[in-house]
Amino acid sequence: MKKTAMLILLALMSSASAVKVGALIPLSGASSVSGQAEKNGLLLAVDEINKNGGVLGEPLELIIEDDQSNPAKAVPAFTKLVTVDKVDFMVGGLGSSTTLAITGAAKQYNTFMAWAGAASPLVEDAMKDYPYFFHYHPWAYYNFEAILSFFKNLKGNKKAKNIAIAYEDGPFGSSGIQDTVAAFKKAGFNVVLTEAFKAGSGNFAPIINKAKTQKVDIFYWIGYDVDALPLVQQMKESNLDVGLVYGAPPSWPIGFEKNKLSQGVASLTMWTPELPSTASKNFVKAYKAKYGNITDEYFAPLAYLNLKTLAEAINKAGSTNKDKVADVMAKTTFDTPLGKLAFTPSQKIKYQGFKGSNWVTFQFRDEKRLPVFPLKVAKKTVLYPMP
């Protein structure tokens, strides 16, 4: 009996001293493909962190909550992690709408957020001047710089000039849409259509019918993976004639590349398994060893480096003191599967990680994602017009 009581006491002492990290990610709902990729990346990072001594001499304890891709569910899940589980730090995050929903609670509880996702400048506005917000994913305007560069190339080489835009009506798709239209026009494009849709609705017929009345060279849609297949299916059924469909979701449906309708669809990614850097190769090797395969979703390595860099910063700080950890994070350059990571100011926040230089445009071709732009990393020339 005494031995059992002692084991329980030791277990409680160990739990009390372990660094607790909370992760709020979408394991269900519209962003679940990216969320599952995030989960895999985080769990791989936990394995490696604890195998190498943990954090401050104790195994790191990761507690994951599902935000269900729903802002109304994200707030109680976040509050539970902070007030009930009493996590020391928060990682993960993906959707702009869910992240925007928790910004008030994050400030209320003075939470340290090493945040992997969210691209909407509305989130950037909400977290302006907050001292414990380290944002890893590029903001939407960085993404757009990369997309515009590719489109300019298409205009120059393929005479693609007329753009139709379809965007989801949440913070991810709608924030800055007027600036997007203005930037296209300034770059010499004709924006022939701009229409909003509700993510997950599956109904694109009204937008496609309007597009059929125009000459569309590039159909540009901003949404989530759940919209991808219904959109291309309905385009095919309606015989919509476009030069290129370019999507900007955080991830693509599982197996999308094996569907013939994906052939020629283009998009953006921050990472491919073929990247030649040592950090990327090590990630691919470790991921395959744990899961038996490799993913094309960049949120897996993004979440992996999210937790790894936080753990490294805590160990270097020698403390869970938020000011000390923030000071280390701000001064350290990390070698990651996505390239060098350093936190510098963005337009409005103090600590922005990746910006626009990591983006690569790929095209679905023969069941693969082949880089086509920038030209220095392209594996193939872009297929235009697409089949």
mmCIF file of N, CA and C in Angstrom, residues 288-376:
data_model
loop_
_atom_site.group_PDB
_atom_site.id
_atom_site.type_symbol
_atom_site.label_atom_id
_atom_site.label_comp_id
_atom_site.label_asym_id
_atom_site.label_seq_id
_atom_site.Cartn_x
_atom_site.Cartn_y
_atom_site.Cartn_z
ATOM 1 N N LYS A 288 8.357 9.062 -42.028
ATOM 2 C CA LYS A 288 8.122 7.736 -42.607
ATOM 3 C C LYS A 288 8.303 6.637 -41.561
ATOM 4 N N ALA A 289 9.307 6.808 -40.696
ATOM 5 C CA ALA A 289 9.554 5.797 -39.668
ATOM 6 C C ALA A 289 8.382 5.698 -38.694
ATOM 7 N N LYS A 290 7.751 6.819 -38.389
ATOM 8 C CA LYS A 290 6.651 6.810 -37.412
ATOM 9 C C LYS A 290 5.319 6.420 -38.049
ATOM 10 N N TYR A 291 5.072 6.920 -39.276
ATOM 11 C CA TYR A 291 3.739 6.743 -39.870
ATOM 12 C C TYR A 291 3.715 5.794 -41.070
ATOM 13 N N GLY A 292 4.874 5.397 -41.562
ATOM 14 C CA GLY A 292 4.919 4.448 -42.670
ATOM 15 C C GLY A 292 4.751 5.069 -44.044
ATOM 16 N N ASN A 293 4.560 6.381 -44.095
ATOM 17 C CA ASN A 293 4.429 7.070 -45.382
ATOM 18 C C ASN A 293 4.850 8.522 -45.184
ATOM 19 N N ILE A 294 4.709 9.318 -46.247
ATOM 20 C CA ILE A 294 5.013 10.741 -46.112
ATOM 21 C C ILE A 294 3.814 11.530 -46.618
ATOM 22 N N THR A 295 3.655 12.699 -46.114
ATOM 23 C CA THR A 295 2.537 13.547 -46.513
ATOM 24 C C THR A 295 3.022 14.673 -47.416
ATOM 25 N N ASP A 296 2.110 15.193 -48.253
ATOM 26 C CA ASP A 296 2.413 16.388 -49.045
ATOM 27 C C ASP A 296 1.941 17.657 -48.345
ATOM 28 N N GLU A 297 1.221 17.508 -47.231
ATOM 29 C CA GLU A 297 0.634 18.668 -46.562
ATOM 30 C C GLU A 297 1.699 19.402 -45.727
ATOM 31 N N TYR A 298 1.870 20.676 -46.045
ATOM 32 C CA TYR A 298 2.940 21.411 -45.356
ATOM 33 C C TYR A 298 2.620 21.697 -43.897
ATOM 34 N N PHE A 299 1.370 21.518 -43.482
ATOM 35 C CA PHE A 299 1.060 21.749 -42.076
ATOM 36 C C PHE A 299 1.676 20.686 -41.166
ATOM 37 N N ALA A 300 2.074 19.556 -41.724
ATOM 38 C CA ALA A 300 2.759 18.556 -40.894
ATOM 39 C C ALA A 300 4.147 19.052 -40.476
ATOM 40 N N PRO A 301 5.024 19.418 -41.420
ATOM 41 C CA PRO A 301 6.317 19.959 -40.975
ATOM 42 C C PRO A 301 6.189 21.306 -40.278
ATOM 43 N N LEU A 302 5.160 22.087 -40.628
ATOM 44 C CA LEU A 302 4.985 23.387 -39.972
ATOM 45 C C LEU A 302 4.657 23.187 -38.486
ATOM 46 N N ALA A 303 3.768 22.251 -38.177
ATOM 47 C CA ALA A 303 3.435 21.977 -36.778
ATOM 48 C C ALA A 303 4.619 21.348 -36.047
ATOM 49 N N TYR A 304 5.327 20.496 -36.753
ATOM 50 C CA TYR A 304 6.514 19.852 -36.180
ATOM 51 C C TYR A 304 7.532 20.898 -35.735
ATOM 52 N N LEU A 305 7.859 21.825 -36.636
ATOM 53 C CA LEU A 305 8.862 22.831 -36.272
ATOM 54 C C LEU A 305 8.290 23.842 -35.282
ATOM 55 N N ASN A 306 6.974 24.005 -35.285
ATOM 56 C CA ASN A 306 6.299 24.881 -34.329
ATOM 57 C C ASN A 306 6.614 24.441 -32.894
ATOM 58 N N LEU A 307 6.388 23.172 -32.618
ATOM 59 C CA LEU A 307 6.627 22.670 -31.256
ATOM 60 C C LEU A 307 8.118 22.525 -30.962
ATOM 61 N N LYS A 308 8.884 22.077 -31.964
ATOM 62 C CA LYS A 308 10.323 21.897 -31.743
ATOM 63 C C LYS A 308 11.010 23.219 -31.401
ATOM 64 N N THR A 309 10.648 24.277 -32.109
ATOM 65 C CA THR A 309 11.307 25.559 -31.858
ATOM 66 C C THR A 309 10.896 26.136 -30.506
ATOM 67 N N LEU A 310 9.634 25.921 -30.133
ATOM 68 C CA LEU A 310 9.202 26.381 -28.806
ATOM 69 C C LEU A 310 9.966 25.638 -27.712
ATOM 70 N N ALA A 311 10.054 24.312 -27.846
ATOM 71 C CA ALA A 311 10.763 23.520 -26.833
ATOM 72 C C ALA A 311 12.229 23.946 -26.741
ATOM 73 N N GLU A 312 12.835 24.192 -27.890
ATOM 74 C CA GLU A 312 14.242 24.626 -27.902
ATOM 75 C C GLU A 312 14.394 25.971 -27.189
ATOM 76 N N ALA A 313 13.450 26.853 -27.410
ATOM 77 C CA ALA A 313 13.519 28.173 -26.783
ATOM 78 C C ALA A 313 13.350 28.073 -25.265
ATOM 79 N N ILE A 314 12.432 27.218 -24.825
ATOM 80 C CA ILE A 314 12.240 27.048 -23.377
ATOM 81 C C ILE A 314 13.511 26.496 -22.739
ATOM 82 N N ASN A 315 14.100 25.509 -23.393
ATOM 83 C CA ASN A 315 15.336 24.943 -22.837
ATOM 84 C C ASN A 315 16.458 25.972 -22.803
ATOM 85 N N LYS A 316 16.572 26.775 -23.839
ATOM 86 C CA LYS A 316 17.609 27.807 -23.842
ATOM 87 C C LYS A 316 17.341 28.867 -22.782
ATOM 88 N N ALA A 317 16.069 29.170 -22.561
ATOM 89 C CA ALA A 317 15.711 30.151 -21.542
ATOM 90 C C ALA A 317 15.921 29.586 -20.147
ATOM 91 N N GLY A 318 15.862 28.240 -20.027
ATOM 92 C CA GLY A 318 16.046 27.598 -18.731
ATOM 93 C C GLY A 318 14.885 27.831 -17.795
ATOM 94 N N SER A 319 13.736 28.175 -18.375
ATOM 95 C CA SER A 319 12.605 28.569 -17.539
ATOM 96 C C SER A 319 11.349 28.602 -18.393
ATOM 97 N N THR A 320 10.195 28.527 -17.723
ATOM 98 C CA THR A 320 8.939 28.740 -18.439
ATOM 99 C C THR A 320 8.478 30.196 -18.336
ATOM 100 N N ASN A 321 9.315 31.033 -17.777
ATOM 101 C CA ASN A 321 8.979 32.459 -17.713
ATOM 102 C C ASN A 321 8.748 32.994 -19.130
ATOM 103 N N LYS A 322 7.573 33.544 -19.360
ATOM 104 C CA LYS A 322 7.187 33.940 -20.714
ATOM 105 C C LYS A 322 8.100 35.017 -21.299
ATOM 106 N N ASP A 323 8.523 35.936 -20.470
ATOM 107 C CA ASP A 323 9.396 36.999 -20.981
ATOM 108 C C ASP A 323 10.752 36.434 -21.409
ATOM 109 N N LYS A 324 11.268 35.489 -20.607
ATOM 110 C CA LYS A 324 12.562 34.895 -20.953
ATOM 111 C C LYS A 324 12.458 34.053 -22.228
ATOM 112 N N VAL A 325 11.380 33.286 -22.349
ATOM 113 C CA VAL A 325 11.203 32.462 -23.549
ATOM 114 C C VAL A 325 11.008 33.353 -24.773
ATOM 115 N N ALA A 326 10.208 34.392 -24.638
ATOM 116 C CA ALA A 326 9.991 35.315 -25.761
ATOM 117 C C ALA A 326 11.307 35.959 -26.187
ATOM 118 N N ASP A 327 12.132 36.290 -25.220
ATOM 119 C CA ASP A 327 13.418 36.918 -25.549
ATOM 120 C C ASP A 327 14.303 35.968 -26.364
ATOM 121 N N VAL A 328 14.314 34.682 -25.986
ATOM 122 C CA VAL A 328 15.096 33.698 -26.739
ATOM 123 C C VAL A 328 14.507 33.504 -28.139
ATOM 124 N N MET A 329 13.196 33.357 -28.199
ATOM 125 C CA MET A 329 12.542 33.150 -29.506
ATOM 126 C C MET A 329 12.868 34.299 -30.455
ATOM 127 N N ALA A 330 12.843 35.494 -29.912
ATOM 128 C CA ALA A 330 13.045 36.681 -30.753
ATOM 129 C C ALA A 330 14.471 36.783 -31.285
ATOM 130 N N LYS A 331 15.425 36.193 -30.575
ATOM 131 C CA LYS A 331 16.827 36.348 -30.946
ATOM 132 C C LYS A 331 17.413 35.145 -31.673
ATOM 133 N N THR A 332 16.667 34.039 -31.740
ATOM 134 C CA THR A 332 17.226 32.789 -32.258
ATOM 135 C C THR A 332 16.817 32.547 -33.710
ATOM 136 N N THR A 333 17.731 32.026 -34.490
ATOM 137 C CA THR A 333 17.416 31.539 -35.836
ATOM 138 C C THR A 333 17.375 30.019 -35.794
ATOM 139 N N PHE A 334 16.289 29.455 -36.267
ATOM 140 C CA PHE A 334 16.094 28.012 -36.201
ATOM 141 C C PHE A 334 16.270 27.394 -37.587
ATOM 142 N N ASP A 335 16.909 26.255 -37.648
ATOM 143 C CA ASP A 335 17.052 25.495 -38.884
ATOM 144 C C ASP A 335 15.895 24.497 -38.941
ATOM 145 N N THR A 336 14.979 24.644 -39.896
ATOM 146 C CA THR A 336 13.758 23.831 -39.913
ATOM 147 C C THR A 336 13.565 23.159 -41.272
ATOM 148 N N PRO A 337 12.635 22.200 -41.356
ATOM 149 C CA PRO A 337 12.355 21.572 -42.665
ATOM 150 C C PRO A 337 11.863 22.560 -43.710
ATOM 151 N N LEU A 338 11.321 23.697 -43.287
ATOM 152 C CA LEU A 338 10.849 24.705 -44.235
ATOM 153 C C LEU A 338 11.898 25.763 -44.516
ATOM 154 N N GLY A 339 13.071 25.606 -43.971
ATOM 155 C CA GLY A 339 14.129 26.589 -44.152
ATOM 156 C C GLY A 339 14.438 27.335 -42.862
ATOM 157 N N LYS A 340 15.286 28.329 -42.960
ATOM 158 C CA LYS A 340 15.655 29.104 -41.786
ATOM 159 C C LYS A 340 14.441 29.877 -41.263
ATOM 160 N N LEU A 341 14.292 29.846 -39.949
ATOM 161 C CA LEU A 341 13.184 30.555 -39.321
ATOM 162 C C LEU A 341 13.733 31.576 -38.340
ATOM 163 N N ALA A 342 13.313 32.815 -38.517
ATOM 164 C CA ALA A 342 13.654 33.882 -37.576
ATOM 165 C C ALA A 342 12.436 34.778 -37.447
ATOM 166 N N PHE A 343 12.221 35.334 -36.268
ATOM 167 C CA PHE A 343 11.041 36.168 -36.030
ATOM 168 C C PHE A 343 11.407 37.642 -36.145
ATOM 169 N N THR A 344 10.788 38.282 -37.116
ATOM 170 C CA THR A 344 11.007 39.704 -37.360
ATOM 171 C C THR A 344 9.635 40.377 -37.501
ATOM 172 N N PRO A 345 9.556 41.675 -37.420
ATOM 173 C CA PRO A 345 8.242 42.334 -37.508
ATOM 174 C C PRO A 345 7.570 42.127 -38.858
ATOM 175 N N SER A 346 6.245 42.024 -38.823
ATOM 176 C CA SER A 346 5.444 42.079 -40.054
ATOM 177 C C SER A 346 4.880 43.489 -40.137
ATOM 178 N N GLN A 347 3.798 43.666 -40.847
ATOM 179 C CA GLN A 347 3.215 45.013 -40.931
ATOM 180 C C GLN A 347 2.715 45.495 -39.583
ATOM 181 N N LYS A 348 2.240 44.529 -38.727
ATOM 182 C CA LYS A 348 1.613 44.974 -37.482
ATOM 183 C C LYS A 348 2.051 44.238 -36.226
ATOM 184 N N ILE A 349 2.606 43.038 -36.368
ATOM 185 C CA ILE A 349 3.029 42.334 -35.163
ATOM 186 C C ILE A 349 4.553 42.298 -35.081
ATOM 187 N N LYS A 350 5.013 42.040 -33.869
ATOM 188 C CA LYS A 350 6.449 42.125 -33.613
ATOM 189 C C LYS A 350 7.199 40.862 -34.036
ATOM 190 N N TYR A 351 6.519 39.707 -33.923
ATOM 191 C CA TYR A 351 7.221 38.439 -34.128
ATOM 192 C C TYR A 351 6.576 37.619 -35.243
ATOM 193 N N GLN A 352 7.008 37.850 -36.465
ATOM 194 C CA GLN A 352 6.515 37.098 -37.618
ATOM 195 C C GLN A 352 7.599 36.146 -38.101
ATOM 196 N N GLY A 353 7.230 34.871 -38.288
ATOM 197 C CA GLY A 353 8.205 33.871 -38.717
ATOM 198 C C GLY A 353 8.400 33.865 -40.222
ATOM 199 N N PHE A 354 7.717 32.962 -40.916
ATOM 200 C CA PHE A 354 7.883 32.859 -42.368
ATOM 201 C C PHE A 354 7.119 33.984 -43.070
ATOM 202 N N LYS A 355 7.665 34.427 -44.179
ATOM 203 C CA LYS A 355 7.018 35.483 -44.958
ATOM 204 C C LYS A 355 6.701 34.930 -46.349
ATOM 205 N N GLY A 356 7.219 35.513 -47.404
ATOM 206 C CA GLY A 356 6.784 35.058 -48.717
ATOM 207 C C GLY A 356 7.786 34.220 -49.484
ATOM 208 N N SER A 357 9.010 34.156 -49.021
ATOM 209 C CA SER A 357 10.055 33.536 -49.827
ATOM 210 C C SER A 357 9.955 32.012 -49.891
ATOM 211 N N ASN A 358 9.168 31.400 -48.997
ATOM 212 C CA ASN A 358 9.093 29.938 -48.970
ATOM 213 C C ASN A 358 8.038 29.367 -49.915
ATOM 214 N N TRP A 359 7.198 30.220 -50.474
ATOM 215 C CA TRP A 359 6.087 29.696 -51.264
ATOM 216 C C TRP A 359 6.529 29.161 -52.632
ATOM 217 N N VAL A 360 5.938 28.049 -53.004
ATOM 218 C CA VAL A 360 6.179 27.427 -54.306
ATOM 219 C C VAL A 360 4.826 27.123 -54.949
ATOM 220 N N THR A 361 4.638 27.489 -56.216
ATOM 221 C CA THR A 361 3.421 27.100 -56.940
ATOM 222 C C THR A 361 3.622 25.723 -57.555
ATOM 223 N N PHE A 362 2.663 24.843 -57.310
ATOM 224 C CA PHE A 362 2.723 23.512 -57.913
ATOM 225 C C PHE A 362 1.465 23.283 -58.739
ATOM 226 N N GLN A 363 1.545 22.273 -59.579
ATOM 227 C CA GLN A 363 0.390 21.882 -60.388
ATOM 228 C C GLN A 363 0.157 20.386 -60.206
ATOM 229 N N PHE A 364 -1.101 19.985 -60.049
ATOM 230 C CA PHE A 364 -1.417 18.557 -59.997
ATOM 231 C C PHE A 364 -1.228 17.980 -61.396
ATOM 232 N N ARG A 365 -0.297 17.060 -61.500
ATOM 233 C CA ARG A 365 0.013 16.456 -62.798
ATOM 234 C C ARG A 365 0.292 14.966 -62.594
ATOM 235 N N ASP A 366 -0.480 14.125 -63.234
ATOM 236 C CA ASP A 366 -0.230 12.684 -63.193
ATOM 237 C C ASP A 366 -0.105 12.167 -61.760
ATOM 238 N N GLU A 367 -1.066 12.565 -60.926
ATOM 239 C CA GLU A 367 -1.187 12.104 -59.535
ATOM 240 C C GLU A 367 -0.058 12.599 -58.633
ATOM 241 N N LYS A 368 0.595 13.683 -59.041
ATOM 242 C CA LYS A 368 1.668 14.260 -58.225
ATOM 243 C C LYS A 368 1.474 15.771 -58.121
ATOM 244 N N ARG A 369 2.187 16.372 -57.174
ATOM 245 C CA ARG A 369 2.253 17.826 -57.077
ATOM 246 C C ARG A 369 3.627 18.246 -57.604
ATOM 247 N N LEU A 370 3.640 18.825 -58.779
ATOM 248 C CA LEU A 370 4.910 19.181 -59.396
ATOM 249 C C LEU A 370 5.141 20.686 -59.309
ATOM 250 N N PRO A 371 6.255 21.116 -58.709
ATOM 251 C CA PRO A 371 6.568 22.543 -58.645
ATOM 252 C C PRO A 371 6.737 23.128 -60.051
ATOM 253 N N VAL A 372 6.058 24.254 -60.317
ATOM 254 C CA VAL A 372 6.159 24.899 -61.633
ATOM 255 C C VAL A 372 6.627 26.355 -61.543
ATOM 256 N N PHE A 373 6.664 26.901 -60.300
ATOM 257 C CA PHE A 373 7.101 28.284 -60.134
ATOM 258 C C PHE A 373 7.463 28.538 -58.671
ATOM 259 N N PRO A 374 8.481 29.310 -58.359
ATOM 260 C CA PRO A 374 9.407 30.042 -59.241
ATOM 261 C C PRO A 374 10.216 29.102 -60.142
ATOM 262 N N LEU A 375 10.688 29.628 -61.223
ATOM 263 C CA LEU A 375 11.351 28.804 -62.221
ATOM 264 C C LEU A 375 12.594 28.110 -61.684
ATOM 265 N N LYS A 376 13.247 28.714 -60.670
ATOM 266 C CA LYS A 376 14.469 28.127 -60.134
ATOM 267 C C LYS A 376 14.220 26.803 -59.404
#
